[in-house]
PDB file of C-alpha atoms in Angstrom:
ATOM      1  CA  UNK A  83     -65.295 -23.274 -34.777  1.00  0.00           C
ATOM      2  CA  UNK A  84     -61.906 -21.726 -34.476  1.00  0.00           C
ATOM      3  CA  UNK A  85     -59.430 -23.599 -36.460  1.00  0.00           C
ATOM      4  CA  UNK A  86     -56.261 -24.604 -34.904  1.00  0.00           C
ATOM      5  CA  UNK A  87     -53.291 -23.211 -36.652  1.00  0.00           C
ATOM      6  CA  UNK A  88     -51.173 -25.272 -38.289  1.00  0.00           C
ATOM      7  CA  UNK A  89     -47.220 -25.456 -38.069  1.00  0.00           C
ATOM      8  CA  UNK A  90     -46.635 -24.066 -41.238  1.00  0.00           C
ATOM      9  CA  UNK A  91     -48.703 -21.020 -39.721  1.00  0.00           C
ATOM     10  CA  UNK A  92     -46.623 -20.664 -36.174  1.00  0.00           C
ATOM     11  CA  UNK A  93     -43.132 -20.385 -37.861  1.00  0.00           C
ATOM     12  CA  UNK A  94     -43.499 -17.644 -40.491  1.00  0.00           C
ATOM     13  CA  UNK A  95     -39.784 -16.328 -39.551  1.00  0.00           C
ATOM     14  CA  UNK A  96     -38.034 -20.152 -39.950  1.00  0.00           C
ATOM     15  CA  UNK A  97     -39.748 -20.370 -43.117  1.00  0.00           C
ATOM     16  CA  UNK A  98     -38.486 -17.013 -44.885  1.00  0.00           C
ATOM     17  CA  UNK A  99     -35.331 -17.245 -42.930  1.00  0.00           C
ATOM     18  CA  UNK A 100     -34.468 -20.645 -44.851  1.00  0.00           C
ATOM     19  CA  UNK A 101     -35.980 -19.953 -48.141  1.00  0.00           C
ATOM     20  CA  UNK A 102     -33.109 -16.782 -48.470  1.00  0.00           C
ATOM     21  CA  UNK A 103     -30.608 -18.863 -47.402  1.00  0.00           C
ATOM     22  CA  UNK A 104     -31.329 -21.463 -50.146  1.00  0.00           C
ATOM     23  CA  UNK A 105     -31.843 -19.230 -52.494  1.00  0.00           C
ATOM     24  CA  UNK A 106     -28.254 -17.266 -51.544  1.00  0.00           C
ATOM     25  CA  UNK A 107     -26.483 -19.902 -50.381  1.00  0.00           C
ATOM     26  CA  UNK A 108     -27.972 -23.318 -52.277  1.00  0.00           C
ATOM     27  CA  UNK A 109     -28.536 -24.405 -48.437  1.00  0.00           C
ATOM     28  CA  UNK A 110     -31.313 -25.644 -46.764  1.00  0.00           C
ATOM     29  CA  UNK A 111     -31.817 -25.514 -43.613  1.00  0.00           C
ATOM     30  CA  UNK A 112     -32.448 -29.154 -41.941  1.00  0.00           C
ATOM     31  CA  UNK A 113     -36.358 -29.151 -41.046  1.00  0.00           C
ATOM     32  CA  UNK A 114     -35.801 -29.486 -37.295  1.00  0.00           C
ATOM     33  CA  UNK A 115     -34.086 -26.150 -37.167  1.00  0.00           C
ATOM     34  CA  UNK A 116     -36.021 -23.510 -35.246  1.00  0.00           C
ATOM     35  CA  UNK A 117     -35.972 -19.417 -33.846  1.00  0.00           C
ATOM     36  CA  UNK A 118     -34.514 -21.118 -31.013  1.00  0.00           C
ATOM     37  CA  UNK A 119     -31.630 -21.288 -32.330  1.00  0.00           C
ATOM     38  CA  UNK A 120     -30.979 -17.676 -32.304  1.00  0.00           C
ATOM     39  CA  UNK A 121     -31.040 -17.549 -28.761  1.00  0.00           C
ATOM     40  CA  UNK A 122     -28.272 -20.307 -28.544  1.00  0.00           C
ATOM     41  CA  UNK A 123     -26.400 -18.061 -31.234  1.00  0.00           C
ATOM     42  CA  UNK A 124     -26.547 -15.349 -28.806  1.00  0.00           C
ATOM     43  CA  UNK A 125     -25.537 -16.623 -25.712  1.00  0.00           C
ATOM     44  CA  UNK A 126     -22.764 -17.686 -27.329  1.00  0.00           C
ATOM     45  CA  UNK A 127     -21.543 -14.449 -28.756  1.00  0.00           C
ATOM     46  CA  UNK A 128     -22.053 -12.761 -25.413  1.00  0.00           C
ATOM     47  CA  UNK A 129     -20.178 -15.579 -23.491  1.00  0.00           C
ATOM     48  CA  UNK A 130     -17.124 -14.794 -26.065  1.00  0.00           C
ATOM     49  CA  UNK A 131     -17.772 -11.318 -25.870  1.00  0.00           C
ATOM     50  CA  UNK A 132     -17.383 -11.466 -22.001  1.00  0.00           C
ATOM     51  CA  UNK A 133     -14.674 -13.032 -22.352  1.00  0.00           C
ATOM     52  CA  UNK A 134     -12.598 -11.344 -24.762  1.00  0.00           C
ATOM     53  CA  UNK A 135     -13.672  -7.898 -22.284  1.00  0.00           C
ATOM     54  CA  UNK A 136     -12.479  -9.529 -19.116  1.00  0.00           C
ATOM     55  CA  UNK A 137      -9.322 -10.962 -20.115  1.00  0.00           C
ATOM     56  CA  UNK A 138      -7.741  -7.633 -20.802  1.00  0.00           C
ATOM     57  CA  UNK A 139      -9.268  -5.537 -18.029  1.00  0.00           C
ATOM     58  CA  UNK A 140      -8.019  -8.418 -15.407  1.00  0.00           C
ATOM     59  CA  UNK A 141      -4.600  -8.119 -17.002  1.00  0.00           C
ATOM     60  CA  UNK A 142      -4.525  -4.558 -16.417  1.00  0.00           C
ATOM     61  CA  UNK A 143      -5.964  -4.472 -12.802  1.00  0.00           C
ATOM     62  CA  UNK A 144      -2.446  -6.820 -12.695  1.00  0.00           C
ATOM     63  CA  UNK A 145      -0.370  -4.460 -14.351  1.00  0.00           C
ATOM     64  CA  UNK A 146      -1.611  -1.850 -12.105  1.00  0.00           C
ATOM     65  CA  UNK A 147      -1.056  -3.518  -8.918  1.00  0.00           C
ATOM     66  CA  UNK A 148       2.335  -5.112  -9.905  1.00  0.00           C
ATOM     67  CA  UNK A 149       3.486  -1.301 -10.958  1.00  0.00           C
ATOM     68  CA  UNK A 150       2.083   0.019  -6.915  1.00  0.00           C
ATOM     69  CA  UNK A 151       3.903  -2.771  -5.465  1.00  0.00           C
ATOM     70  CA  UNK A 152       7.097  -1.831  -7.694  1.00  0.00           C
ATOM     71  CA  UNK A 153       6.717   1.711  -6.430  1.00  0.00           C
ATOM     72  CA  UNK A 154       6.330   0.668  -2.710  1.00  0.00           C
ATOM     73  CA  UNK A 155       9.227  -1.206  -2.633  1.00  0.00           C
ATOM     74  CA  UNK A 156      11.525   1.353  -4.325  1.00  0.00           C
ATOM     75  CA  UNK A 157      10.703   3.390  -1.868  1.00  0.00           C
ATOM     76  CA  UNK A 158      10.934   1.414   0.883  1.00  0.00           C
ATOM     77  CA  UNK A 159      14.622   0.717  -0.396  1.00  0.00           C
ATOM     78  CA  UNK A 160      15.496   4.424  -0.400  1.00  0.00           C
ATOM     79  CA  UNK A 161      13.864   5.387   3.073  1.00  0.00           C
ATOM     80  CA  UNK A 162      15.890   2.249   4.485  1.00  0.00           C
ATOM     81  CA  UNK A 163      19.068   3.703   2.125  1.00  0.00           C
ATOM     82  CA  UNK A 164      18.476   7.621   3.853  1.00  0.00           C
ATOM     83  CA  UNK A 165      18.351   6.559   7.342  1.00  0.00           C
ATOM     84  CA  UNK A 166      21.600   4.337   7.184  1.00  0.00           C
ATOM     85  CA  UNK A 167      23.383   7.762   5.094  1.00  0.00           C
ATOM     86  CA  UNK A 168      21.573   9.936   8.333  1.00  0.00           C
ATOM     87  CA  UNK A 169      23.283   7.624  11.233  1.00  0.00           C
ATOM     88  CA  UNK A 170      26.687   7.623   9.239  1.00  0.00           C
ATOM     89  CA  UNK A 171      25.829  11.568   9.191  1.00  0.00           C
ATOM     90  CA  UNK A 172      26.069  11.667  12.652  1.00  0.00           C
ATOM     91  CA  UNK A 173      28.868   9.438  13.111  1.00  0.00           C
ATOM     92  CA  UNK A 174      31.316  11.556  10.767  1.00  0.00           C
ATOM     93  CA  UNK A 175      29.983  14.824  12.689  1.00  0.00           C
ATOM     94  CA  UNK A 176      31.553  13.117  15.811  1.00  0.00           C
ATOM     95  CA  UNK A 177      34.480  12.577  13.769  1.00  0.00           C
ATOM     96  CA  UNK A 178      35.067  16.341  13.163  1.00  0.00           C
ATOM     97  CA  UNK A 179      34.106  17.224  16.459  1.00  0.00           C
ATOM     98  CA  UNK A 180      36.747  15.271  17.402  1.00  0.00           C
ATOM     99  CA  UNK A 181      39.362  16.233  15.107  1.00  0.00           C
ATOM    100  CA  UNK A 182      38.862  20.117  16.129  1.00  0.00           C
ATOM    101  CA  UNK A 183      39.009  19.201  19.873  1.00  0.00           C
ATOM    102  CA  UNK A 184      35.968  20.682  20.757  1.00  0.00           C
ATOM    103  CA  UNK A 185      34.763  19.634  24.009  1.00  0.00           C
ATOM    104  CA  UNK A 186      31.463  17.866  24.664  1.00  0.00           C
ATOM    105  CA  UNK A 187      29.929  15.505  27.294  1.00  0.00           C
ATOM    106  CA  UNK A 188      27.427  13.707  24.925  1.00  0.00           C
ATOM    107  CA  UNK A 189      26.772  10.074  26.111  1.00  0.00           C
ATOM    108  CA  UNK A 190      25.290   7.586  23.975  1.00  0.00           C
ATOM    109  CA  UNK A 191      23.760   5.053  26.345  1.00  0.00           C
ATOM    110  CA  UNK A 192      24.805   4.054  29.706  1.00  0.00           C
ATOM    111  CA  UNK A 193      28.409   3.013  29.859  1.00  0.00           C
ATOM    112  CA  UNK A 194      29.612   4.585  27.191  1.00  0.00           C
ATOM    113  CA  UNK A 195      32.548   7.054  27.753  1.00  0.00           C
ATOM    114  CA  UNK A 196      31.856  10.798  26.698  1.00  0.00           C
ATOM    115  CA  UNK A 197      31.778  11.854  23.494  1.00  0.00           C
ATOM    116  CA  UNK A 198      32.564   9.160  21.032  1.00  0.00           C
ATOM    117  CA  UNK A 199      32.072   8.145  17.421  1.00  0.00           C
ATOM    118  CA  UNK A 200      28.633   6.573  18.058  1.00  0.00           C
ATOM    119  CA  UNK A 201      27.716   9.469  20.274  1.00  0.00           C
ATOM    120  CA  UNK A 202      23.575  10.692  20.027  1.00  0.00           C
ATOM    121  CA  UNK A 203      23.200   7.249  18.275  1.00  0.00           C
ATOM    122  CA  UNK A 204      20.938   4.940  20.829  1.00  0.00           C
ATOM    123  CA  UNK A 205      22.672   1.557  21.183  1.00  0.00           C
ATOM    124  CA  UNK A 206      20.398  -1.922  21.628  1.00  0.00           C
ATOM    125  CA  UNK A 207      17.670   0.128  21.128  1.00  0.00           C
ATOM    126  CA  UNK A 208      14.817   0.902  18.501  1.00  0.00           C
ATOM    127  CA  UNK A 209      14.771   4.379  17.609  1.00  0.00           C
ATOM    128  CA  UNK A 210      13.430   6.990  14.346  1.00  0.00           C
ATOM    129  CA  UNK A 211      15.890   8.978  12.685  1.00  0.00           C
ATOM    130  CA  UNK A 212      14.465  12.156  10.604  1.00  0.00           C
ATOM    131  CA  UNK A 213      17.007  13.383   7.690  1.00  0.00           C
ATOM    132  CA  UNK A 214      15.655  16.422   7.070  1.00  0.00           C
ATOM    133  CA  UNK A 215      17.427  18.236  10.335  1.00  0.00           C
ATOM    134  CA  UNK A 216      21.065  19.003  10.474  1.00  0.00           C
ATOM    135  CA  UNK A 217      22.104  16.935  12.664  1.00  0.00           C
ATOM    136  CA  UNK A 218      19.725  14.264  11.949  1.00  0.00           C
ATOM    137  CA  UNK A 219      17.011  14.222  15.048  1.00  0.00           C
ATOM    138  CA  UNK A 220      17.081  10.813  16.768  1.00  0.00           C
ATOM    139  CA  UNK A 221      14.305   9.584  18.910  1.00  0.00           C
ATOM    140  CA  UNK A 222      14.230   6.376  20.905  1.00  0.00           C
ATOM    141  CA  UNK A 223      10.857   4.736  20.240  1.00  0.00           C
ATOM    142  CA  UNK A 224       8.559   4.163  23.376  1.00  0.00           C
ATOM    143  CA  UNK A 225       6.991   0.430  21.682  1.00  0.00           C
ATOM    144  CA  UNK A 226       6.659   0.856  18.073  1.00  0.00           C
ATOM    145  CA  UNK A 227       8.306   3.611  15.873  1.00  0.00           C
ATOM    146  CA  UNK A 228       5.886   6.088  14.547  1.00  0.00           C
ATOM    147  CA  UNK A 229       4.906   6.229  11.246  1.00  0.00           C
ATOM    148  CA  UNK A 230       6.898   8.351   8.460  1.00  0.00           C
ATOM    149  CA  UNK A 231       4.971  11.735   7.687  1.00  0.00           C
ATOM    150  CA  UNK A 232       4.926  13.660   4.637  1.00  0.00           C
ATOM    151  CA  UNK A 233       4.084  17.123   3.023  1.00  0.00           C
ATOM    152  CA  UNK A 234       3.819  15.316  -0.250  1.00  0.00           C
ATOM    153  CA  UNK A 235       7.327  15.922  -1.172  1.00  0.00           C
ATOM    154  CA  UNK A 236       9.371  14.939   1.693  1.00  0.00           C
ATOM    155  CA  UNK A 237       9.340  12.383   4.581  1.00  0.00           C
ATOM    156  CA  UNK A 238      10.093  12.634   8.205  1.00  0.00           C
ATOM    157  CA  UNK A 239       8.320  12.791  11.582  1.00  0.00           C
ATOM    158  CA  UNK A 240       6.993  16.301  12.108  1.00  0.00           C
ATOM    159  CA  UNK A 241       4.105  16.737  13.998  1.00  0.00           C
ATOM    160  CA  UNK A 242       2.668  19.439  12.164  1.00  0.00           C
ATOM    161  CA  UNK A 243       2.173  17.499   8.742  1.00  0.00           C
ATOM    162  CA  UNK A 244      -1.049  15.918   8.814  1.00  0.00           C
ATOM    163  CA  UNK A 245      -0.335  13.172   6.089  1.00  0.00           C
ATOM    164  CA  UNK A 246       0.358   9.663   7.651  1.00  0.00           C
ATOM    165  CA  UNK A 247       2.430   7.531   5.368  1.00  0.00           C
ATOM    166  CA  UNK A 248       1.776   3.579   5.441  1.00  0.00           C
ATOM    167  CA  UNK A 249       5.763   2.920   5.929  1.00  0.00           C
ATOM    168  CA  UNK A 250       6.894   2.393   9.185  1.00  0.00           C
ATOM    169  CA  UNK A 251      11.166   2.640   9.740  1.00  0.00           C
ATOM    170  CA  UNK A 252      12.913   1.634  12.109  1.00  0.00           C
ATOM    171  CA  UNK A 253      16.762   1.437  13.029  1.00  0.00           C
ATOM    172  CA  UNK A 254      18.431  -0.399  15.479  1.00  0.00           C
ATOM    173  CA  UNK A 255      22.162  -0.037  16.074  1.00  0.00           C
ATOM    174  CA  UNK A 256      24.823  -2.573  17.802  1.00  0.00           C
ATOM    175  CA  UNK A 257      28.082  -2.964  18.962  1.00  0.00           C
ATOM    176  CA  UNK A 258      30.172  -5.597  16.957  1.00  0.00           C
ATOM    177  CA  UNK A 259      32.357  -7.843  18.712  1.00  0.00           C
ATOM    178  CA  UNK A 260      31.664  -6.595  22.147  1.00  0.00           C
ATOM    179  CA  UNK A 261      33.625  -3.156  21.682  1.00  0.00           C
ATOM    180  CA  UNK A 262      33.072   0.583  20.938  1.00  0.00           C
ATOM    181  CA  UNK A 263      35.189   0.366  17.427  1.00  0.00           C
ATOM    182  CA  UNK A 264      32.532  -0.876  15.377  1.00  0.00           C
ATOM    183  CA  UNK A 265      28.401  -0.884  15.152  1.00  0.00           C
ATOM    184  CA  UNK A 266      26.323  -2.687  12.816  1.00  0.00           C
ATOM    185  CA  UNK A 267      23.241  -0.696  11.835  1.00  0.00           C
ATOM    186  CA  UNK A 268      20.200  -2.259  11.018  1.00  0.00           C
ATOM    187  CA  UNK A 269      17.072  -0.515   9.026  1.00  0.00           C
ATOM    188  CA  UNK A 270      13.733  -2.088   8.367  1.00  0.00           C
ATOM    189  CA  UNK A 271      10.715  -0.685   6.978  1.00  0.00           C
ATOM    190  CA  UNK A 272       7.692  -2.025   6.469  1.00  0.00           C
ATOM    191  CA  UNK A 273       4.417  -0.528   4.625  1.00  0.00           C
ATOM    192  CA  UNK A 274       0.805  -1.658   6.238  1.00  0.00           C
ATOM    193  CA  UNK A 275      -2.457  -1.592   4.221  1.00  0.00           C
ATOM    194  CA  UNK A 276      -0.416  -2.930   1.193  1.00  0.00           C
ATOM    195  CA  UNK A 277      -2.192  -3.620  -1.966  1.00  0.00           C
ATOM    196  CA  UNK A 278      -0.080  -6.841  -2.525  1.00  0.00           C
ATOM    197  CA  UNK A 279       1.649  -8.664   0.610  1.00  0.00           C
ATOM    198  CA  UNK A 280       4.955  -7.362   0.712  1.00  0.00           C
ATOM    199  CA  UNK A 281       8.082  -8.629   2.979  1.00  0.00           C
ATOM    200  CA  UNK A 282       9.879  -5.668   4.813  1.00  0.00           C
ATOM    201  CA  UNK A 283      12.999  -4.046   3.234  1.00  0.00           C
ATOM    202  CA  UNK A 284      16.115  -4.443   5.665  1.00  0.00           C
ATOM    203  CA  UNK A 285      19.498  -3.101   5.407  1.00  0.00           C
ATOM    204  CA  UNK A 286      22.769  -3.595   7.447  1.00  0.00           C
ATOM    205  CA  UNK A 287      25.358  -1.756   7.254  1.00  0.00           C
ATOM    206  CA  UNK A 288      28.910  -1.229   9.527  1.00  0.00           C
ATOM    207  CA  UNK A 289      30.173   1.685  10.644  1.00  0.00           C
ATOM    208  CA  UNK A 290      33.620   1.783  12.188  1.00  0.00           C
ATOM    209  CA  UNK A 291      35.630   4.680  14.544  1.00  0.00           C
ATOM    210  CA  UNK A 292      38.422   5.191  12.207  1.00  0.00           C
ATOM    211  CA  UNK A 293      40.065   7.833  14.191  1.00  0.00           C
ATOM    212  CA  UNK A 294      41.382   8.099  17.988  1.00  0.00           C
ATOM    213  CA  UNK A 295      38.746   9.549  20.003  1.00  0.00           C
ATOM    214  CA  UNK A 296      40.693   9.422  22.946  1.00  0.00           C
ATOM    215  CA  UNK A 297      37.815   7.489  25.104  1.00  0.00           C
ATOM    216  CA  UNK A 298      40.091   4.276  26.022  1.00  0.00           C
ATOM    217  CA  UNK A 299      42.261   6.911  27.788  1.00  0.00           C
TER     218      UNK A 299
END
């Protein structure tokens, strides 16, 4: 007959587990406790463990995205910033044209008399300015303005670099007031495929015709 072993006989580990303790410690283990309790003791470590690992790396996958965003929107702020300094480029270039009484027959949009302050600038109408020409090149935009380009050092619109930029610019330019003295420029650009939602940058600014151009004559 095989004899059935006894309790004593299935929990060898339990037994030499709480004789050490009360012999190290003076404390015995109550006689309910069991090896299952070392799987509870683990689960809990790893559950702390987890914890303690995925609490820092979410707080950096936050730092990282805050610090993109940060550097999308700076510079969003300066493309916005070069093409209002490119369509006051062209305005003071008009200026000195002026001043030296050269002659021209540039006309800015329909109705406008020949060559003014605002001349090559599009009026009430969408349009891509690239900074990198002298003067600036200005292109009306058929629908949406083209994405910005780059050569990884520059932006602009040339067709032969190959790298598409996510920003998108475009300026818009108005008469104030119903005249020719003044236009208010207006420059928003917006970045697609963000890794954060981010609301467009847009700057106004006015430029004025400080000097007689001679086109109310």
């Amino acid at each position: 007959m095989i004899k059935k072993p006894t309790a004593r006989s299935q929990k060898p580990v339990a037994r030499i587990r709480n004789a050490f303790l009360h012999v190290a410690t003076g404390y015995k283990l109550p006689a309910t406790s069991s090896p299952g309790m070392t799987l509870v003791e683990t689960l809990v470590a790893v559950s702390i463990l987890t914890v303690a690992i995925v609490a820092p790396m979410t707080l950096t996958m936050q730092s990282l995205s805050a610090a993109y965003y940060a550097r999308d929107q700076v510079i969003a702020s300066n493309l916005a910033q070069e093409a209002i300094e490119s369509v006051r480029a062209v305005r003071d270039a008009n200026i000195l044209i002026l001043a030296l009484g050269v002659s021209d027959t540039c006309i800015a949009d329909v109705g406008s008399p020949p060559m003014h302050l605002m001349c090559g600038i599009p009026i009430d109408e969408p349009f891509t300015i690239d900074a990198r020409t002298d003067p600036p090149d200005i292109e009306r935009c058929s629908g949406e303005c083209a994405k910005l380009k780059t050569d990884n050092n520059l932006y602009g619109h040339d067709n032969a670099w190959t790298i598409e930029t996510p920003f998108r610019r475009t300026v818009h330019a108005e008469y104030v007031s119903g005249g020719t003295d003044e236009i208010r420029v207006t420059v928003t650009v917006t970045r697609e495929n963000a890794v954060r939602d981010a609301p467009p940058v847009v700057l106004h600014e006015n430029l004025y015709r400080w000097v007689p151009d001679g086109s109310d004559d």
